[in-house]
mmCIF file of C-alpha atoms in Angstrom:
data_model
loop_
_atom_site.group_PDB
_atom_site.id
_atom_site.type_symbol
_atom_site.label_atom_id
_atom_site.label_comp_id
_atom_site.label_asym_id
_atom_site.label_seq_id
_atom_site.Cartn_x
_atom_site.Cartn_y
_atom_site.Cartn_z
ATOM 1 C CA MET B 1400 80.825 97.534 100.831
ATOM 2 C CA GLY B 1401 78.780 98.782 97.721
ATOM 3 C CA MET B 1402 75.579 96.873 98.567
ATOM 4 C CA TRP B 1403 76.021 98.195 102.479
ATOM 5 C CA ILE B 1404 76.174 101.916 100.883
ATOM 6 C CA VAL B 1405 72.992 101.413 98.631
ATOM 7 C CA HIS B 1406 71.043 100.379 101.586
ATOM 8 C CA ILE B 1407 71.924 103.063 103.816
ATOM 9 C CA PRO B 1408 68.566 105.274 103.791
ATOM 10 C CA ASP B 1409 66.698 102.143 104.293
ATOM 11 C CA ILE B 1410 68.563 100.787 107.133
ATOM 12 C CA GLU B 1411 68.972 104.249 108.671
ATOM 13 C CA HIS B 1412 65.030 104.218 108.650
ATOM 14 C CA ARG B 1413 64.597 100.928 110.212
ATOM 15 C CA ALA B 1414 67.155 101.738 113.101
ATOM 16 C CA GLY B 1415 65.345 104.984 113.556
ATOM 17 C CA ILE B 1416 68.189 107.866 113.680
ATOM 18 C CA SER B 1417 68.922 110.864 112.200
ATOM 19 C CA HIS B 1418 71.499 111.608 109.819
ATOM 20 C CA ALA B 1419 73.952 113.166 112.657
ATOM 21 C CA VAL B 1420 73.580 109.944 114.358
ATOM 22 C CA LEU B 1421 74.543 107.895 111.266
ATOM 23 C CA GLY B 1422 77.544 110.142 111.067
ATOM 24 C CA TRP B 1423 78.798 109.201 114.444
ATOM 25 C CA LEU B 1424 78.090 105.524 113.538
ATOM 26 C CA LEU B 1425 79.934 105.520 110.508
ATOM 27 C CA LEU B 1426 83.107 106.281 112.640
ATOM 28 C CA LEU B 1427 82.803 102.850 114.150
ATOM 29 C CA LEU B 1428 82.962 101.459 110.821
ATOM 30 C CA GLY B 1429 86.128 103.425 110.193
ATOM 31 C CA ALA B 1430 87.754 102.245 113.620
ATOM 32 C CA GLY B 1431 86.804 98.737 112.860
ATOM 33 C CA ALA B 1432 88.279 98.843 109.898
ATOM 34 C CA PHE B 1433 91.493 100.294 110.788
ATOM 35 C CA ALA B 1434 91.677 97.631 113.512
ATOM 36 C CA GLY B 1435 91.366 95.100 111.208
ATOM 37 C CA MET B 1436 94.075 96.200 109.126
ATOM 38 C CA GLN B 1437 96.770 96.737 111.805
ATOM 39 C CA LEU B 1438 95.437 92.755 113.244
ATOM 40 C CA VAL B 1439 95.539 90.872 109.782
ATOM 41 C CA GLY B 1440 99.030 92.218 108.469
ATOM 42 C CA PRO B 1441 101.188 89.900 110.481
ATOM 43 C CA LEU B 1442 98.960 87.298 110.246
ATOM 44 C CA ALA B 1443 99.073 87.479 106.529
ATOM 45 C CA ASP B 1444 102.632 87.190 106.667
ATOM 46 C CA ARG B 1445 102.969 84.242 108.999
ATOM 47 C CA PHE B 1446 99.929 82.117 107.645
ATOM 48 C CA GLY B 1447 99.633 83.217 104.011
ATOM 49 C CA ALA B 1448 96.870 84.436 102.015
ATOM 50 C CA ARG B 1449 95.403 80.955 101.251
ATOM 51 C CA THR B 1450 94.505 81.002 105.235
ATOM 52 C CA VAL B 1451 93.672 84.400 105.996
ATOM 53 C CA VAL B 1452 92.048 86.156 102.804
ATOM 54 C CA PRO B 1453 89.196 83.400 102.736
ATOM 55 C CA LEU B 1454 88.693 83.903 106.788
ATOM 56 C CA SER B 1455 88.665 87.715 106.121
ATOM 57 C CA ALA B 1456 86.177 87.293 103.127
ATOM 58 C CA ALA B 1457 83.769 85.081 105.214
ATOM 59 C CA LEU B 1458 84.062 87.881 108.231
ATOM 60 C CA CYS B 1459 83.306 90.762 105.799
ATOM 61 C CA SER B 1460 80.375 88.783 103.883
ATOM 62 C CA ALA B 1461 78.776 87.737 107.280
ATOM 63 C CA GLY B 1462 79.473 91.370 108.424
ATOM 64 C CA VAL B 1463 77.369 92.989 105.964
ATOM 65 C CA VAL B 1464 74.197 91.110 106.780
ATOM 66 C CA LEU B 1465 74.121 92.301 110.479
ATOM 67 C CA PRO B 1466 73.113 96.070 109.781
ATOM 68 C CA GLY B 1467 70.069 95.084 108.072
ATOM 69 C CA TRP B 1468 69.014 93.623 111.158
ATOM 70 C CA ALA B 1469 69.832 96.644 112.902
ATOM 71 C CA ALA B 1470 66.860 97.818 114.827
ATOM 72 C CA ASN B 1471 68.336 100.949 116.953
ATOM 73 C CA ALA B 1472 71.511 102.897 117.089
ATOM 74 C CA TRP B 1473 72.938 100.574 119.619
ATOM 75 C CA THR B 1474 72.623 97.250 117.228
ATOM 76 C CA LEU B 1475 73.705 99.323 114.237
ATOM 77 C CA GLY B 1476 77.030 100.526 115.893
ATOM 78 C CA ALA B 1477 77.722 97.118 116.757
ATOM 79 C CA ALA B 1478 77.025 95.792 113.314
ATOM 80 C CA LEU B 1479 78.926 98.277 111.844
ATOM 81 C CA LEU B 1480 81.657 97.567 113.964
ATOM 82 C CA VAL B 1481 81.869 94.283 112.966
ATOM 83 C CA LEU B 1482 81.217 95.230 109.146
ATOM 84 C CA GLY B 1483 84.416 97.138 109.456
ATOM 85 C CA LEU B 1484 86.513 94.944 110.783
ATOM 86 C CA GLY B 1485 85.927 92.512 108.192
ATOM 87 C CA ASN B 1486 86.647 94.816 105.438
ATOM 88 C CA GLY B 1487 89.780 96.151 107.122
ATOM 89 C CA CYS B 1488 90.854 92.424 107.184
ATOM 90 C CA LEU B 1489 90.095 91.600 103.795
ATOM 91 C CA ASP B 1490 91.372 94.853 102.638
ATOM 92 C CA VAL B 1491 94.742 94.381 103.661
ATOM 93 C CA SER B 1492 95.242 90.450 103.310
ATOM 94 C CA MET B 1493 94.012 90.744 99.466
ATOM 95 C CA ASN B 1494 96.667 93.516 98.885
ATOM 96 C CA ALA B 1495 99.061 91.589 100.305
ATOM 97 C CA HIS B 1496 98.162 88.612 98.358
ATOM 98 C CA ALA B 1497 98.099 90.713 95.109
ATOM 99 C CA ILE B 1498 101.957 91.692 96.104
ATOM 100 C CA GLN B 1499 102.691 87.951 95.999
ATOM 101 C CA VAL B 1500 100.957 87.617 92.601
ATOM 102 C CA GLU B 1501 102.762 90.891 91.104
ATOM 103 C CA ARG B 1502 106.108 89.274 92.484
ATOM 104 C CA GLY B 1503 105.378 86.342 90.303
ATOM 105 C CA TYR B 1504 104.509 88.180 87.139
ATOM 106 C CA GLN B 1505 107.739 90.402 87.529
ATOM 107 C CA ARG B 1506 105.796 93.470 86.202
ATOM 108 C CA PRO B 1507 102.873 95.771 87.660
ATOM 109 C CA VAL B 1508 99.489 94.468 88.228
ATOM 110 C CA MET B 1509 98.173 96.033 90.880
ATOM 111 C CA SER B 1510 96.210 98.553 89.591
ATOM 112 C CA ALA B 1511 94.384 95.954 87.956
ATOM 113 C CA PHE B 1512 93.123 94.607 91.255
ATOM 114 C CA HIS B 1513 92.090 98.081 92.279
ATOM 115 C CA ALA B 1514 90.119 98.605 88.965
ATOM 116 C CA ALA B 1515 88.168 95.280 89.991
ATOM 117 C CA PHE B 1516 87.307 96.885 93.259
ATOM 118 C CA SER B 1517 86.021 99.987 91.199
ATOM 119 C CA ILE B 1518 83.718 97.954 88.938
ATOM 120 C CA GLY B 1519 82.744 95.913 91.982
ATOM 121 C CA GLY B 1520 81.102 99.086 93.199
ATOM 122 C CA VAL B 1521 79.229 99.954 90.082
ATOM 123 C CA LEU B 1522 77.793 96.129 89.919
ATOM 124 C CA ALA B 1523 76.743 96.622 93.402
ATOM 125 C CA ALA B 1524 74.674 99.991 92.459
ATOM 126 C CA LEU B 1525 73.203 98.390 89.750
ATOM 127 C CA ALA B 1526 72.241 94.789 91.260
ATOM 128 C CA GLY B 1527 71.483 97.080 94.823
ATOM 129 C CA ALA B 1528 69.197 99.165 92.647
ATOM 130 C CA ARG B 1529 67.436 96.090 90.972
ATOM 131 C CA MET B 1530 66.694 94.380 94.144
ATOM 132 C CA LEU B 1531 64.951 97.522 95.866
ATOM 133 C CA SER B 1532 62.740 97.743 92.943
ATOM 134 C CA TRP B 1533 61.670 94.197 93.237
ATOM 135 C CA GLY B 1534 60.515 95.191 96.771
ATOM 136 C CA TRP B 1535 63.139 92.937 98.586
ATOM 137 C CA SER B 1536 64.208 93.703 102.245
ATOM 138 C CA PRO B 1537 67.532 94.884 102.980
ATOM 139 C CA VAL B 1538 68.108 91.656 104.864
ATOM 140 C CA ALA B 1539 67.332 89.663 101.978
ATOM 141 C CA ASN B 1540 69.439 91.804 99.761
ATOM 142 C CA LEU B 1541 72.636 91.644 101.751
ATOM 143 C CA GLY B 1542 72.009 87.994 102.802
ATOM 144 C CA THR B 1543 72.268 87.422 99.150
ATOM 145 C CA VAL B 1544 75.233 89.092 98.630
ATOM 146 C CA ALA B 1545 76.728 87.554 101.835
ATOM 147 C CA LEU B 1546 76.193 84.010 100.438
ATOM 148 C CA LEU B 1547 77.819 84.819 97.318
ATOM 149 C CA GLY B 1548 80.746 86.370 99.228
ATOM 150 C CA LEU B 1549 81.159 83.143 101.123
ATOM 151 C CA ALA B 1550 80.850 80.754 98.035
ATOM 152 C CA ILE B 1551 83.634 82.973 96.136
ATOM 153 C CA ALA B 1552 85.907 82.856 99.305
ATOM 154 C CA VAL B 1553 85.513 78.638 98.940
ATOM 155 C CA VAL B 1554 85.904 78.340 95.337
ATOM 156 C CA ALA B 1555 88.894 80.833 95.338
ATOM 157 C CA ALA B 1556 90.875 79.571 98.560
ATOM 158 C CA PRO B 1557 92.338 76.447 96.644
ATOM 159 C CA ALA B 1558 94.035 78.843 94.117
ATOM 160 C CA LEU B 1559 95.332 81.352 96.601
ATOM 161 C CA LEU B 1560 99.409 81.353 97.708
ATOM 162 C CA GLY B 1561 100.609 80.238 100.748
ATOM 163 C CA PRO B 1562 103.446 81.675 103.138
ATOM 164 C CA GLY B 1563 106.072 82.490 100.416
ATOM 165 C CA GLY B 1564 103.969 82.788 97.673
ATOM 166 C CA THR B 1565 106.111 82.282 94.426
ATOM 167 C CA ASP B 1566 109.661 80.701 93.927
ATOM 168 C CA VAL B 1567 110.254 83.995 91.938
ATOM 169 C CA PRO B 1568 113.226 85.850 94.289
ATOM 170 C CA GLU B 1569 112.619 89.281 95.260
ATOM 171 C CA THR B 1570 115.068 92.159 94.177
ATOM 172 C CA PRO B 1571 116.644 93.058 97.633
ATOM 173 C CA GLU B 1572 116.821 96.666 98.821
ATOM 174 C CA THR B 1573 119.771 96.358 100.495
ATOM 175 C CA PRO B 1574 123.266 95.673 98.982
ATOM 176 C CA ASP B 1575 123.940 92.664 101.468
ATOM 177 C CA GLY B 1576 120.818 90.440 100.023
ATOM 178 C CA ALA B 1577 117.937 89.200 101.139
ATOM 179 C CA ALA B 1578 119.334 86.483 103.613
ATOM 180 C CA ALA B 1579 121.347 89.106 105.556
ATOM 181 C CA ALA B 1580 118.184 91.467 105.384
ATOM 182 C CA LYS B 1581 116.263 88.225 107.171
ATOM 183 C CA GLY B 1582 119.195 87.741 109.757
ATOM 184 C CA ARG B 1583 118.749 91.201 111.038
ATOM 185 C CA ARG B 1584 114.825 91.558 110.840
ATOM 186 C CA ARG B 1585 113.821 95.043 112.327
ATOM 187 C CA THR B 1586 111.400 95.215 114.931
ATOM 188 C CA ARG B 1587 110.182 98.746 113.882
ATOM 189 C CA THR B 1588 108.437 99.496 111.126
ATOM 190 C CA PRO B 1589 111.261 101.320 108.137
ATOM 191 C CA ARG B 1590 110.653 105.176 108.374
ATOM 192 C CA ARG B 1591 110.150 104.390 104.592
ATOM 193 C CA ILE B 1592 106.935 102.821 105.036
ATOM 194 C CA TRP B 1593 105.772 105.623 107.293
ATOM 195 C CA GLY B 1594 106.636 107.806 104.197
ATOM 196 C CA LEU B 1595 104.480 105.832 102.167
ATOM 197 C CA ALA B 1596 101.816 105.859 104.640
ATOM 198 C CA THR B 1597 101.832 109.064 105.246
ATOM 199 C CA LEU B 1598 101.544 109.675 101.374
ATOM 200 C CA ALA B 1599 98.692 107.318 101.415
ATOM 201 C CA LEU B 1600 96.978 109.647 103.941
ATOM 202 C CA MET B 1601 97.119 112.629 101.703
ATOM 203 C CA VAL B 1602 95.941 111.042 98.221
ATOM 204 C CA MET B 1603 93.194 109.016 99.718
ATOM 205 C CA LEU B 1604 92.231 111.998 101.701
ATOM 206 C CA CYS B 1605 91.894 113.482 98.207
ATOM 207 C CA GLU B 1606 89.643 110.416 97.159
ATOM 208 C CA GLY B 1607 87.271 111.070 100.028
ATOM 209 C CA VAL B 1608 87.011 114.576 99.287
ATOM 210 C CA ALA B 1609 85.483 113.652 95.664
ATOM 211 C CA ASN B 1610 83.403 110.949 97.048
ATOM 212 C CA ASP B 1611 81.521 113.153 99.466
ATOM 213 C CA TRP B 1612 81.611 116.766 97.958
ATOM 214 C CA SER B 1613 82.275 116.649 94.209
ATOM 215 C CA THR B 1614 78.309 116.359 93.858
ATOM 216 C CA LEU B 1615 77.499 119.411 96.633
ATOM 217 C CA HIS B 1616 80.241 121.491 94.795
ATOM 218 C CA LEU B 1617 78.052 121.620 91.557
ATOM 219 C CA ARG B 1618 74.960 121.695 93.369
ATOM 220 C CA ASN B 1619 75.778 124.408 95.741
ATOM 221 C CA VAL B 1620 78.580 126.332 94.333
ATOM 222 C CA LEU B 1621 77.536 126.258 90.617
ATOM 223 C CA GLY B 1622 73.977 126.076 91.000
ATOM 224 C CA ALA B 1623 73.503 122.883 88.880
ATOM 225 C CA PRO B 1624 70.437 120.748 88.555
ATOM 226 C CA ALA B 1625 70.637 117.601 90.675
ATOM 227 C CA ALA B 1626 70.940 115.132 87.827
ATOM 228 C CA THR B 1627 73.748 117.231 86.472
ATOM 229 C CA ALA B 1628 75.591 117.695 89.886
ATOM 230 C CA ALA B 1629 75.508 113.861 90.132
ATOM 231 C CA LEU B 1630 77.628 113.857 86.959
ATOM 232 C CA ALA B 1631 80.691 114.998 88.904
ATOM 233 C CA TYR B 1632 81.221 111.935 90.946
ATOM 234 C CA GLY B 1633 80.260 109.797 88.194
ATOM 235 C CA ALA B 1634 82.913 111.365 85.922
ATOM 236 C CA PHE B 1635 85.446 111.151 88.858
ATOM 237 C CA SER B 1636 84.551 107.524 89.305
ATOM 238 C CA THR B 1637 84.262 106.513 85.747
ATOM 239 C CA ALA B 1638 88.059 108.175 85.229
ATOM 240 C CA MET B 1639 89.123 106.576 88.356
ATOM 241 C CA THR B 1640 88.210 102.936 86.779
ATOM 242 C CA ILE B 1641 89.504 103.395 83.563
ATOM 243 C CA GLY B 1642 92.859 104.696 84.846
ATOM 244 C CA ARG B 1643 93.412 101.900 86.961
ATOM 245 C CA LEU B 1644 92.437 99.536 84.298
ATOM 246 C CA LEU B 1645 95.467 101.489 82.245
ATOM 247 C CA THR B 1646 97.922 102.292 84.892
ATOM 248 C CA ASP B 1647 99.575 98.902 84.920
ATOM 249 C CA ARG B 1648 100.718 99.266 81.501
ATOM 250 C CA VAL B 1649 101.869 102.728 81.957
ATOM 251 C CA ALA B 1650 103.739 101.639 85.287
ATOM 252 C CA ALA B 1651 105.750 98.533 83.324
ATOM 253 C CA ARG B 1652 106.584 101.477 80.723
ATOM 254 C CA PHE B 1653 107.702 104.326 82.688
ATOM 255 C CA GLY B 1654 107.726 103.120 86.237
ATOM 256 C CA SER B 1655 105.996 103.647 89.300
ATOM 257 C CA VAL B 1656 107.684 107.002 90.495
ATOM 258 C CA ALA B 1657 106.200 108.344 87.439
ATOM 259 C CA VAL B 1658 102.957 107.250 87.471
ATOM 260 C CA LEU B 1659 102.840 108.948 90.739
ATOM 261 C CA ARG B 1660 104.785 112.107 90.001
ATOM 262 C CA TYR B 1661 102.718 112.975 86.659
ATOM 263 C CA GLY B 1662 99.424 111.361 88.228
ATOM 264 C CA ALA B 1663 99.447 113.483 91.442
ATOM 265 C CA SER B 1664 100.375 116.496 89.228
ATOM 266 C CA ALA B 1665 97.220 115.843 86.972
ATOM 267 C CA ALA B 1666 94.869 115.634 89.746
ATOM 268 C CA ALA B 1667 96.210 118.864 91.139
ATOM 269 C CA LEU B 1668 95.934 120.452 87.672
ATOM 270 C CA GLY B 1669 92.283 119.102 87.515
ATOM 271 C CA LEU B 1670 90.943 119.922 90.747
ATOM 272 C CA THR B 1671 92.207 123.514 90.425
ATOM 273 C CA ALA B 1672 90.208 123.790 87.223
ATOM 274 C CA ALA B 1673 87.305 122.494 89.048
ATOM 275 C CA SER B 1674 87.538 124.865 91.871
ATOM 276 C CA LEU B 1675 88.083 128.149 89.879
ATOM 277 C CA SER B 1676 85.999 127.240 86.993
ATOM 278 C CA SER B 1677 82.130 128.654 86.655
ATOM 279 C CA SER B 1678 81.640 126.732 83.906
ATOM 280 C CA ILE B 1679 79.933 123.193 84.427
ATOM 281 C CA PRO B 1680 81.373 121.440 81.474
ATOM 282 C CA LEU B 1681 84.807 122.652 82.388
ATOM 283 C CA THR B 1682 84.414 121.784 86.047
ATOM 284 C CA LEU B 1683 83.175 118.265 84.807
ATOM 285 C CA LEU B 1684 86.178 117.815 82.963
ATOM 286 C CA GLY B 1685 88.463 119.130 85.933
ATOM 287 C CA TRP B 1686 86.547 116.524 88.316
ATOM 288 C CA THR B 1687 87.278 113.859 85.391
ATOM 289 C CA LEU B 1688 91.216 114.807 85.150
ATOM 290 C CA PHE B 1689 91.332 114.593 89.080
ATOM 291 C CA GLY B 1690 89.872 111.039 88.919
ATOM 292 C CA ALA B 1691 91.943 109.984 86.134
ATOM 293 C CA GLY B 1692 95.266 111.592 88.082
ATOM 294 C CA LEU B 1693 94.659 109.832 91.327
ATOM 295 C CA SER B 1694 93.530 106.820 89.626
ATOM 296 C CA GLY B 1695 97.005 104.989 89.978
ATOM 297 C CA CYS B 1696 98.574 106.753 92.803
ATOM 298 C CA VAL B 1697 97.339 104.445 95.676
ATOM 299 C CA PRO B 1698 97.943 100.782 93.872
ATOM 300 C CA GLN B 1699 101.941 102.395 93.427
ATOM 301 C CA LEU B 1700 101.989 103.202 97.219
ATOM 302 C CA PHE B 1701 100.609 99.487 98.106
ATOM 303 C CA SER B 1702 102.975 97.846 95.866
ATOM 304 C CA ALA B 1703 106.313 99.681 97.173
ATOM 305 C CA ALA B 1704 105.065 99.139 100.538
ATOM 306 C CA GLY B 1705 104.741 95.162 99.949
ATOM 307 C CA HIS B 1706 107.913 94.901 97.838
ATOM 308 C CA ALA B 1707 110.043 96.840 100.374
ATOM 309 C CA ASP B 1708 110.222 93.547 102.272
ATOM 310 C CA PRO B 1709 108.603 90.306 101.170
ATOM 311 C CA ASP B 1710 108.610 88.726 104.583
ATOM 312 C CA ALA B 1711 106.686 91.546 106.469
ATOM 313 C CA ALA B 1712 104.497 92.489 103.166
ATOM 314 C CA GLY B 1713 101.425 92.323 105.067
ATOM 315 C CA ALA B 1714 102.376 94.404 107.940
ATOM 316 C CA ASN B 1715 103.766 96.995 105.752
ATOM 317 C CA VAL B 1716 100.509 97.201 103.794
ATOM 318 C CA SER B 1717 98.587 97.350 106.694
ATOM 319 C CA ARG B 1718 100.542 100.385 107.882
ATOM 320 C CA VAL B 1719 100.068 101.964 104.438
ATOM 321 C CA ALA B 1720 96.417 101.052 104.134
ATOM 322 C CA GLY B 1721 95.455 102.084 107.662
ATOM 323 C CA LEU B 1722 96.756 105.408 107.381
ATOM 324 C CA GLY B 1723 95.563 106.194 104.083
ATOM 325 C CA TYR B 1724 92.046 104.830 105.476
ATOM 326 C CA VAL B 1725 92.149 107.618 107.979
ATOM 327 C CA GLY B 1726 92.959 109.894 105.051
ATOM 328 C CA MET B 1727 89.594 108.685 103.316
ATOM 329 C CA LEU B 1728 87.474 109.482 106.570
ATOM 330 C CA ALA B 1729 89.551 112.699 107.401
ATOM 331 C CA GLY B 1730 88.643 114.289 103.963
ATOM 332 C CA PRO B 1731 84.911 115.122 104.865
ATOM 333 C CA ALA B 1732 85.851 115.935 108.437
ATOM 334 C CA ILE B 1733 88.258 118.514 107.384
ATOM 335 C CA ILE B 1734 86.352 120.328 104.558
ATOM 336 C CA GLY B 1735 83.196 120.607 106.365
ATOM 337 C CA PRO B 1736 84.767 122.811 109.284
ATOM 338 C CA LEU B 1737 86.664 124.572 106.632
ATOM 339 C CA THR B 1738 83.395 125.484 104.815
ATOM 340 C CA GLN B 1739 82.521 127.827 107.920
ATOM 341 C CA VAL B 1740 85.254 130.283 107.039
ATOM 342 C CA MET B 1741 85.643 129.964 103.118
ATOM 343 C CA PRO B 1742 83.695 128.938 100.428
ATOM 344 C CA LEU B 1743 83.659 125.346 99.186
ATOM 345 C CA HIS B 1744 85.379 125.284 96.366
ATOM 346 C CA LEU B 1745 88.120 127.201 97.947
ATOM 347 C CA THR B 1746 88.752 124.466 100.542
ATOM 348 C CA PHE B 1747 89.749 121.953 97.713
ATOM 349 C CA PHE B 1748 93.024 123.521 97.768
ATOM 350 C CA LEU B 1749 94.007 121.868 100.656
ATOM 351 C CA PRO B 1750 93.790 118.232 98.336
ATOM 352 C CA VAL B 1751 95.334 120.284 95.551
ATOM 353 C CA ALA B 1752 98.550 120.945 98.197
ATOM 354 C CA PHE B 1753 98.471 117.289 99.112
ATOM 355 C CA CYS B 1754 98.574 116.414 95.393
ATOM 356 C CA ALA B 1755 101.363 118.735 95.036
ATOM 357 C CA VAL B 1756 103.501 117.111 98.005
ATOM 358 C CA ALA B 1757 102.666 113.812 96.650
ATOM 359 C CA ALA B 1758 104.245 114.546 93.128
ATOM 360 C CA ALA B 1759 107.201 116.218 94.812
ATOM 361 C CA THR B 1760 108.329 113.300 96.787
ATOM 362 C CA ALA B 1761 107.162 110.516 94.417
ATOM 363 C CA GLY B 1762 110.635 109.347 94.563
ATOM 364 C CA ILE B 1763 110.108 107.784 97.631
ATOM 365 C CA LEU B 1764 108.731 104.709 95.713
ATOM 366 C CA ARG B 1765 112.206 104.054 94.348
ATOM 367 C CA PRO B 1766 113.601 101.444 96.413
ATOM 368 C CA ARG B 1767 117.101 102.621 98.349
ATOM 369 C CA ASN B 1768 120.455 100.801 97.327
ATOM 370 C CA ALA B 1769 118.562 98.454 95.175
ATOM 371 C CA ALA B 1770 120.537 96.349 92.738
ATOM 372 C CA PRO B 1771 120.828 98.126 89.652
ATOM 373 C CA THR B 1772 119.378 96.285 86.697
ATOM 374 C CA ARG B 1773 121.582 95.561 83.428
ATOM 375 C CA LEU B 1774 120.761 99.161 81.898
ATOM 376 C CA GLU B 1775 121.597 101.076 85.118
ATOM 377 C CA ALA B 1776 124.781 99.105 85.031
ATOM 378 C CA GLY B 1777 125.636 100.245 81.563
ATOM 379 C CA GLY B 1778 124.932 103.937 82.558
ATOM 380 C CA GLY B 1779 121.824 103.973 80.158
ATOM 381 C CA ALA B 1780 118.951 103.416 82.635
ATOM 382 C CA THR B 1781 116.446 105.992 83.800
ATOM 383 C CA ASP B 1782 113.166 105.898 85.935
ATOM 384 C CA SER B 1783 111.367 105.051 82.058
ATOM 385 C CA GLY B 1784 110.940 101.501 83.057
ATOM 386 C CA LYS B 1785 112.392 100.408 79.821
ATOM 387 C CA GLY B 1786 114.912 97.715 81.284
ATOM 388 C CA PRO B 1787 114.054 93.823 81.851
ATOM 389 C CA ALA B 1788 111.514 92.623 83.831
ATOM 390 C CA ARG B 1789 111.894 93.255 87.502
ATOM 391 C CA ALA B 1790 110.136 92.372 90.953
ATOM 392 C CA ALA B 1791 110.804 95.638 92.606
ATOM 393 C CA PRO B 1792 108.825 98.515 91.595
ATOM 394 C CA ARG B 1793 111.060 101.386 90.389
#
């Protein structure tokens, strides 16, 4: 996905379209991703990651070549729809597999997977810049990445987990135990999953705002030079990556509820400081704190959705990821019209409010009616995560 982003200007020029048309076509990328997420969730539960993840990776890898061949708006739209479909399938299936891996480790590891995604974006920017400096065409660059993606899918497939994943039992969220839960399998998505999905929409909308408006904030509001303004997104994304590399240890020590509660609070504080500051260094610090605070929030929501029901992890993750992706796309769409009635920096108080809601409702991550740990049985446990290793997030 990072390689596609790097080549957007060249692909736009080859297709002969305007920025406005590109903006509309990008909605097809989002629509394809949303459709893929909803399609692949149940398939991942039924057939397992060993089958679904490599096929999704192959579809995503093949899809990334298509925009490079697009010669007009129609062919680019079709290419983006296919690329979005592959991206959505891979997104949900690999997150569902990460839930299985986390269950086997019996400690938080989800944030490390998301950190690897962030690192991939950095590598794509570096590799793409180098390929473009060599004068390679978008088709050659994207084709090279596609072949690499296909090779990785083939090599990784034998090591992936099949249906059922590990032999480690999942802590049931109902007092009757997992067997009874399977006997009364719900046909509708539980309300708690929709609650997690709503929080994912809010948090990922905040990420989308940073992706699309942080640089413009410094450039247009504070009058920073173009090179300095670019540091806003750089500070945010760097803090996001480092935070995700560290979040698993924090979650293991203090629990996922604390990660979401205090992370969202820190993000709200950071964006408030960036919005109100007239100092460029303080504004950059605010965007940095915003990225660090948000870094661990989405992985905790995905993890909680996956552990809520081991037999429907893929379907539950698809709901949370799907609404979250809607939020990621909605961020720019909401902020843009708001700038017609208020200054850009004041529109940021909408994501600040969403961060506040996430902090206030972080308790939704705690499984309801979960079996108590030994510390809880003794009356001494809190949400600090100091108890013995457990499969379900706290």
